[in-house]
Short mmCIF file of C-alpha atoms in Angstrom, two decimals:
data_model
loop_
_atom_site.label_atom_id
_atom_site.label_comp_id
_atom_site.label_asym_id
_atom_site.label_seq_id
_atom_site.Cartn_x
_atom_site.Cartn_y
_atom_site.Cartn_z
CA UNK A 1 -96.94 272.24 -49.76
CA UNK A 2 -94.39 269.85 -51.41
CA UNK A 3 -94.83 265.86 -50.23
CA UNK A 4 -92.54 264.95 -47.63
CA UNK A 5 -89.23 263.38 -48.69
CA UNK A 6 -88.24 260.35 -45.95
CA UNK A 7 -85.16 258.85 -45.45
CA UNK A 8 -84.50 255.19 -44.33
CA UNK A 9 -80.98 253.94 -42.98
CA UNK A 10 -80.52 250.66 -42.16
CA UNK A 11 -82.09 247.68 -43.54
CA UNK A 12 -81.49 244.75 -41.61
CA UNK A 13 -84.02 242.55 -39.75
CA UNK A 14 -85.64 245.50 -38.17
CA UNK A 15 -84.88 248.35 -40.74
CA UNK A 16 -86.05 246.59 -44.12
CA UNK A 17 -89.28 245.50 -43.23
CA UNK A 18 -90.17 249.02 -41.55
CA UNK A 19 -88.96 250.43 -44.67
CA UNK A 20 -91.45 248.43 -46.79
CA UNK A 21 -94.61 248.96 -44.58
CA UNK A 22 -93.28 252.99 -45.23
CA UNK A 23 -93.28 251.74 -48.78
CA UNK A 24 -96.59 250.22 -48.73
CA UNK A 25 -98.14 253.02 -47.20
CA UNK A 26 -96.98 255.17 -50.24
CA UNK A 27 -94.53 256.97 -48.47
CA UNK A 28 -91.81 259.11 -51.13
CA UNK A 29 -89.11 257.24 -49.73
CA UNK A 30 -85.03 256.95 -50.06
CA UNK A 31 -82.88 254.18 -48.43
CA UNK A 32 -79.46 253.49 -47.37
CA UNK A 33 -77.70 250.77 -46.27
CA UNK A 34 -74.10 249.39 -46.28
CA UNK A 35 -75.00 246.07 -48.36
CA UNK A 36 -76.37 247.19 -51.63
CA UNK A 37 -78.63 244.18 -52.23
CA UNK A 38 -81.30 244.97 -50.14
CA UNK A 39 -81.18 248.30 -51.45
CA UNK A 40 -81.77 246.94 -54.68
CA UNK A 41 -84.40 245.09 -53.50
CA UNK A 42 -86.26 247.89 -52.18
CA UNK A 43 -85.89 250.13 -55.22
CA UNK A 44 -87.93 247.33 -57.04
CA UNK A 45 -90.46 247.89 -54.77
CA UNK A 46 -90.36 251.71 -55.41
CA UNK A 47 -87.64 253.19 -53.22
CA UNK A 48 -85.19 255.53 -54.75
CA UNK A 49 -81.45 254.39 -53.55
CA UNK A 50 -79.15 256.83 -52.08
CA UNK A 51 -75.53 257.07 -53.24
CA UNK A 52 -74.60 258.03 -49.43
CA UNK A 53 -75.41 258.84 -46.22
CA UNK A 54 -74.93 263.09 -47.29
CA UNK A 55 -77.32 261.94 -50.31
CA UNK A 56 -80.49 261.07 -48.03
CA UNK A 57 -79.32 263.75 -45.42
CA UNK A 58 -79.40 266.33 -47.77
CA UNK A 59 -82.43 265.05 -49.72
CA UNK A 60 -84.85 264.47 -46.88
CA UNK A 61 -87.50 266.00 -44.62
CA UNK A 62 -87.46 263.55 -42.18
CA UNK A 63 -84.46 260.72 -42.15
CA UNK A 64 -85.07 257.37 -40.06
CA UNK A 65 -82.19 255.24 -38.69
CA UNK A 66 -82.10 251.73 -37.44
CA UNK A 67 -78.74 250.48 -36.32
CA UNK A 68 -76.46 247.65 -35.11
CA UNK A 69 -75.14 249.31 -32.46
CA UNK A 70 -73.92 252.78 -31.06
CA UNK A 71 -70.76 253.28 -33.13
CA UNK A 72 -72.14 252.60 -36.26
CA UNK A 73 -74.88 254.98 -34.70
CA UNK A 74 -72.17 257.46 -34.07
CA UNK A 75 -70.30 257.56 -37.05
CA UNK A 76 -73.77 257.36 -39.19
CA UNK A 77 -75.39 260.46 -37.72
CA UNK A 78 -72.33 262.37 -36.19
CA UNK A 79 -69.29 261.62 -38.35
CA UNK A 80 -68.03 264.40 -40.91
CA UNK A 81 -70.17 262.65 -44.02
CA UNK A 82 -72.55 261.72 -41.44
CA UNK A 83 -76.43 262.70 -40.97
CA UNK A 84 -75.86 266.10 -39.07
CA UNK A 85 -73.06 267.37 -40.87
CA UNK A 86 -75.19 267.38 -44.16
CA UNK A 87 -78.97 267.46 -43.12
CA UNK A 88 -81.30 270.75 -44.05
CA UNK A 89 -82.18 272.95 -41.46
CA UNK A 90 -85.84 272.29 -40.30
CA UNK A 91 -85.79 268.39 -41.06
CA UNK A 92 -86.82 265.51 -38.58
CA UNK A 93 -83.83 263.24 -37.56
CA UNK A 94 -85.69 260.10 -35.96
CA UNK A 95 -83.12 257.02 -34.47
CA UNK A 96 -84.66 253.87 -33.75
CA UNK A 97 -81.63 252.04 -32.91
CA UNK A 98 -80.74 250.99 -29.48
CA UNK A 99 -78.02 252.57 -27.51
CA UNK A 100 -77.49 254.76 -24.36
CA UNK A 101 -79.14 257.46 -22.80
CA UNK A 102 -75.80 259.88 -22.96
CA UNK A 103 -75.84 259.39 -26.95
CA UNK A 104 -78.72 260.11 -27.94
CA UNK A 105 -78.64 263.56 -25.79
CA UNK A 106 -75.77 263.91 -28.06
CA UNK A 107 -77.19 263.48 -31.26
CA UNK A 108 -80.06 266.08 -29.76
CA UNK A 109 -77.42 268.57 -29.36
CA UNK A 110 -75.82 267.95 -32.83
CA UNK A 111 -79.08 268.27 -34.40
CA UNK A 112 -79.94 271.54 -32.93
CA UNK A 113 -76.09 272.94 -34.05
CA UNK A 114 -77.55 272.00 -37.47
CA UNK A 115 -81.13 273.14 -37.53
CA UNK A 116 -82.69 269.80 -37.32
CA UNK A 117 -84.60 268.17 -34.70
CA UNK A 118 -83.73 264.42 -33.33
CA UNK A 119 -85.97 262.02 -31.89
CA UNK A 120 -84.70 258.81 -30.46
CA UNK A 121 -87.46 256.57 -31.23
CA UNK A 122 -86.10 252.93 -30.31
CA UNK A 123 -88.81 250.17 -30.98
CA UNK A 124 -89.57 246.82 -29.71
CA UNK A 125 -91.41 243.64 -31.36
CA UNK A 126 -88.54 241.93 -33.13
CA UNK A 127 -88.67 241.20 -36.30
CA UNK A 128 -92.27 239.75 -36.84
CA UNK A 129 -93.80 243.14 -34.84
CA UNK A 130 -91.64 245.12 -37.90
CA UNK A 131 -92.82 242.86 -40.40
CA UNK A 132 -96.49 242.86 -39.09
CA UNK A 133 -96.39 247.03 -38.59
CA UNK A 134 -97.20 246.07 -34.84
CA UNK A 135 -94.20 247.34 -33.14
CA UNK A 136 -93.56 249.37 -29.64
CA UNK A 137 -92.18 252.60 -30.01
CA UNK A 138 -90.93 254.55 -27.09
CA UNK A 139 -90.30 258.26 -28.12
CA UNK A 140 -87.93 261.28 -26.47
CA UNK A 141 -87.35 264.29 -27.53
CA UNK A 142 -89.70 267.58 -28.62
CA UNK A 143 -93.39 267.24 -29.04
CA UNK A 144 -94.13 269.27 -31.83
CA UNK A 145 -91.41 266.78 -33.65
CA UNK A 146 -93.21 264.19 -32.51
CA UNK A 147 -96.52 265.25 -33.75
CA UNK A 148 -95.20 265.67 -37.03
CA UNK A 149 -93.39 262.47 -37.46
CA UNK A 150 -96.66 260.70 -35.85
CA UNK A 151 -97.95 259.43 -38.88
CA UNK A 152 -94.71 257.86 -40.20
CA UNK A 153 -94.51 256.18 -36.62
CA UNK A 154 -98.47 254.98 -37.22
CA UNK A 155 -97.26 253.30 -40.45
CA UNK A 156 -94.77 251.51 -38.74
CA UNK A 157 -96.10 250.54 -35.27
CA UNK A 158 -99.04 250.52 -32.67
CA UNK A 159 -98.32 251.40 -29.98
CA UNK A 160 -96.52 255.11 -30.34
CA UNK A 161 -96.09 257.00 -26.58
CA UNK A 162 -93.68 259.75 -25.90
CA UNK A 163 -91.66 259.56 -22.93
CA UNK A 164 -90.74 262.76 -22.55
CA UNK A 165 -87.56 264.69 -23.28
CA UNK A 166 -84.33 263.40 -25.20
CA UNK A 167 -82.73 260.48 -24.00
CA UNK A 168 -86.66 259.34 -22.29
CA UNK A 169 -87.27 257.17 -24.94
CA UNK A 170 -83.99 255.52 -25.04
CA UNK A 171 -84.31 254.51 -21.21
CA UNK A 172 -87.56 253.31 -21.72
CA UNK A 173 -86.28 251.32 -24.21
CA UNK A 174 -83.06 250.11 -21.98
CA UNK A 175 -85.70 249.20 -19.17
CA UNK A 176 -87.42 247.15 -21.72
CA UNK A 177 -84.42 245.16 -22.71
CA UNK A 178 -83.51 244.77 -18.75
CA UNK A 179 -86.58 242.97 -18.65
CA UNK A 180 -85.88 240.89 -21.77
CA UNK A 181 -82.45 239.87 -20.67
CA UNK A 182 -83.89 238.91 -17.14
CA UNK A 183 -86.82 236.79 -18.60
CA UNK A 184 -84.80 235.27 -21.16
CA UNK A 185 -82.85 233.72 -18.74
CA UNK A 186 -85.45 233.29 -16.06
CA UNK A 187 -87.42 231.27 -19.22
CA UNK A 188 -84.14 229.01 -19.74
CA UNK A 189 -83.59 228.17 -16.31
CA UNK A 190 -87.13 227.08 -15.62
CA UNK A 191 -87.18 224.90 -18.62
CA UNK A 192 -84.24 223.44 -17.71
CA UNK A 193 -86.01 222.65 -14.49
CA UNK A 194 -89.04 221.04 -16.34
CA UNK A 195 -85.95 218.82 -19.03
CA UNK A 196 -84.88 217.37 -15.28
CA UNK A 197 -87.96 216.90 -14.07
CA UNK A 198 -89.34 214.90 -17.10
CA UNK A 199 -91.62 217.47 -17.94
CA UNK A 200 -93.20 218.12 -21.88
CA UNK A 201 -91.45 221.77 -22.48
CA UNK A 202 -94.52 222.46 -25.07
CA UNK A 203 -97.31 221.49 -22.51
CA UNK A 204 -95.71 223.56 -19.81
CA UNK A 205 -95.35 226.47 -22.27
CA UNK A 206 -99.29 225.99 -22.63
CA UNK A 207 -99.98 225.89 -19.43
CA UNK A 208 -96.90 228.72 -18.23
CA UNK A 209 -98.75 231.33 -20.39
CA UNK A 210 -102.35 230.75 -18.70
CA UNK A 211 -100.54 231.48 -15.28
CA UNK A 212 -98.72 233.76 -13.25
CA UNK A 213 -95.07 232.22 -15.00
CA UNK A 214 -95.77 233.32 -17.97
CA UNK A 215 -94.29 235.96 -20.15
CA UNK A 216 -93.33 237.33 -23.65
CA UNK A 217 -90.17 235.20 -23.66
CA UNK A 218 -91.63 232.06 -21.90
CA UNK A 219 -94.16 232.37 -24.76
CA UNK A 220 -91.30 232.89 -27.24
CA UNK A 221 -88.48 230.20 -26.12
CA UNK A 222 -90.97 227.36 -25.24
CA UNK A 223 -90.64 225.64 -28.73
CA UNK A 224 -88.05 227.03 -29.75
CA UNK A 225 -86.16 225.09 -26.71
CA UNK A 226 -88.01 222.38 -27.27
CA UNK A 227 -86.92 221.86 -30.78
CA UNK A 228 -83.71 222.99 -30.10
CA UNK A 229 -83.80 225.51 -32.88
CA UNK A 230 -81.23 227.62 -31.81
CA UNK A 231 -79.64 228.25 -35.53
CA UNK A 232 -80.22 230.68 -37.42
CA UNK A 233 -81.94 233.39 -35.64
CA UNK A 234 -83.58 236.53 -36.16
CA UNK A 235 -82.91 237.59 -32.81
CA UNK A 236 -79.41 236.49 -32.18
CA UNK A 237 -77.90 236.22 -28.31
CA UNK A 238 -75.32 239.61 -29.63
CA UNK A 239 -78.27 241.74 -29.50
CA UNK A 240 -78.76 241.18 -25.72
CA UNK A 241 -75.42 240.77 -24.94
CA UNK A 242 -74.82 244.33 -26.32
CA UNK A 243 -77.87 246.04 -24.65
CA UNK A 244 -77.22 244.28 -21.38
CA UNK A 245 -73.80 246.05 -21.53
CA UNK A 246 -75.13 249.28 -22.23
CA UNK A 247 -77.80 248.89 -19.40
CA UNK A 248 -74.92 247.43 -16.79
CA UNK A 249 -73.05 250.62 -17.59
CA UNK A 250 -75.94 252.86 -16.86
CA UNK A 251 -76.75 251.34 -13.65
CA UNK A 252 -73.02 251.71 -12.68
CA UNK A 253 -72.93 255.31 -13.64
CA UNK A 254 -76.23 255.51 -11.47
CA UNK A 255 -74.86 253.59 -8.21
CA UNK A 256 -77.85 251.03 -8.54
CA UNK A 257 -77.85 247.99 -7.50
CA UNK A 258 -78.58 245.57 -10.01
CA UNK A 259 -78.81 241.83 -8.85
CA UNK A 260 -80.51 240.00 -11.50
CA UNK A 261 -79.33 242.20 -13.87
CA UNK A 262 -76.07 241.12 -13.01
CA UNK A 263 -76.96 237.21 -12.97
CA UNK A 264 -78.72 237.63 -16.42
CA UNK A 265 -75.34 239.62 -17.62
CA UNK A 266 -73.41 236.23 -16.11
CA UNK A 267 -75.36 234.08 -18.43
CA UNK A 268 -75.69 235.73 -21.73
CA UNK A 269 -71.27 236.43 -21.39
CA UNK A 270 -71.04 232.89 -20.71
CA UNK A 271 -73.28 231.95 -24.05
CA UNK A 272 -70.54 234.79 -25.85
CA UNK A 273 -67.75 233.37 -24.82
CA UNK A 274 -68.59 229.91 -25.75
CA UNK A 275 -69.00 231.10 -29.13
CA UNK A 276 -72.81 231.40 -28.98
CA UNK A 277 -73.15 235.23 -29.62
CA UNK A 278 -75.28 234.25 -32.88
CA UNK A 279 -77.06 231.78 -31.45
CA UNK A 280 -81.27 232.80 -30.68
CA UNK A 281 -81.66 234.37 -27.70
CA UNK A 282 -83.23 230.99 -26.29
CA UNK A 283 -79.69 229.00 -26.32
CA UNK A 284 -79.27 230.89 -22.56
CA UNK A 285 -80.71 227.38 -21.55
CA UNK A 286 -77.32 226.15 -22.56
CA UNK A 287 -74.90 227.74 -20.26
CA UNK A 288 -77.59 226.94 -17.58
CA UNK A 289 -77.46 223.75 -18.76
CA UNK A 290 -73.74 223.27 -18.86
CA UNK A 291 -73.39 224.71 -15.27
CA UNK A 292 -75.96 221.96 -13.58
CA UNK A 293 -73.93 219.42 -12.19
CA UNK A 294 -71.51 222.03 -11.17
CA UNK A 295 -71.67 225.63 -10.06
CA UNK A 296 -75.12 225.68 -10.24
CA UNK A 297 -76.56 222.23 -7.99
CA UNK A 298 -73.65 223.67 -5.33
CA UNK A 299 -75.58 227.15 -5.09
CA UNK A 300 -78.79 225.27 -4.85
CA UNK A 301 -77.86 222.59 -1.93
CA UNK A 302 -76.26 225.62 -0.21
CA UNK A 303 -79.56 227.47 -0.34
CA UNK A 304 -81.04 224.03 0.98
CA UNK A 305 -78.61 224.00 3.87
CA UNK A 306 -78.75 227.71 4.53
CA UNK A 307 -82.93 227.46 5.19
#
């Protein structure tokens, strides 16, 4: 049996370092990727560069995607010189981007009008957990796909679960960054708190991740807030500001309430349209911040008054 061929497109934070742990695993592997200097880069380290999209689609078993958002996603693996129009029947289509539900059941269907199988495959762990070859990775789509695409996954993550049909692991996924939006902000307003009260944000953090407070992004915004290293990021406020969207459209489309979706949503616009969108993730504190005094101590002596 001939080695597998693999595909890679999209190398940015998440993409290029997944690529290289593929790499370093000795996988046979082609990339893609719109700026040709990390493509470069990767060739040194053994990678053979595609000319185009059509190039790795037509030259590989199993073709990986990580994206910026869904109409790149779109126009990479649906358009006419896309991923579907020019893949080989019987090959693996894997997308690790994140986007909604209703596309990837799309890209399913266009891979089965081609004779290729899709998995959307989006991952979790930022850019350290790709780096490290630690990351989440929720799966949809058929299980004998999954099976065979296992070991890439393994190369590139630890903990691998399938969800369940297409479109599962996307909304997995979508839950996951509900969660992150909400505890973001949840993190920035209680440091803000502990800034007022006089208390050490780095001590707290300590302390905040020994008790029932504590969380991933608690964990993750506690020194960053207290340095005030908001610039530059490697996970920028646009990433949750896009997913937040996504999810706010889903619930909408579902009739679900979403309440602290919706006040997490309020927060991370407000950090957009103040011209924060590349900001980390951890400069939420600073709409919070810019609304004490105002908005914000009114909603809290109203509470007061109301109990």
């Amino acid at each position: 049996m001939p080695a597998t061929k693999v595909g890679f497109i999209g190398l940015g934070s998440m993409g290029r370092p997944m690529a290289v742990n593929l790499l370093n695993a000795g996988t046979d592997l082609m990339v893609h990727n719109r700026s040709q200097e990390v493509v470069r880069e990767l060739a040194g380290l053994g990678a053979e560069a595609a000319t185009s999209v059509a190039h790795i689609a037509g030259e590989c078993d199993r073709i990986f995607a990580c994206l910026p958002n869904e109409e790149t996603c779109e126009t990479i693996l649906m358009g006419d010189d896309g991923v579907f129009a020019n893949v080989n029947p019987g090959a693996i289509v894997t997308d690790h981007s994140t986007v909604s539900v209703g596309l990837s059941k799309r890209a399913a269907e266009y891979a089965v009008r081609s004779g290729a199988q899709f998995l959307d495959a989006p991952i979790s762990g930022g850019p350290v957990g790709a780096t490290d070859g630690t990351l989440s990775i929720m799966v949809g789509g058929d299980e004998a796909a999954f099976n065979s695409v296992l070991p890439e996954f393994e190369k590139m993550g630890t903990n691998v679960i399938r969800f369940g049909a297409s479109g599962a692991g996307t909304a997995v996924k979508l839950i996951n960054q509900l969660l992150t939006c909400i505890h973001t902000v949840a993190a920035a307003e209680a440091f803000n708190l502990a800034n007022a009260a006089g208390v050490d944000i780095l001590k707290a953090t300590d302390l905040l991740q020994k008790s029932f407070g504590g969380s991933t992004m608690v964990g993750r915004s506690g020194p960053i807030t207290a340095d005030r290293s908001f610039e530059p990021s490697g996970a920028p406020m646009r990433n949750l500001i896009k997913d937040i969207g996504i999810i706010m459209s889903m619930a909408d489309d579902m009739k679900l309430s979403m309440p602290t979706g919706t006040a997490a949503a309020e927060i991370l616009y407000e950090g957009r349209d103040a011209g924060r969108s590349e900001h980390d993730i951890a400069a939420t504190i600073i709409s919070i911040e810019e609304g004490s005094g105002g908005q914000a101590s009114r909603s809290a002596r109203q509470l007061k008054r109301n109990n």
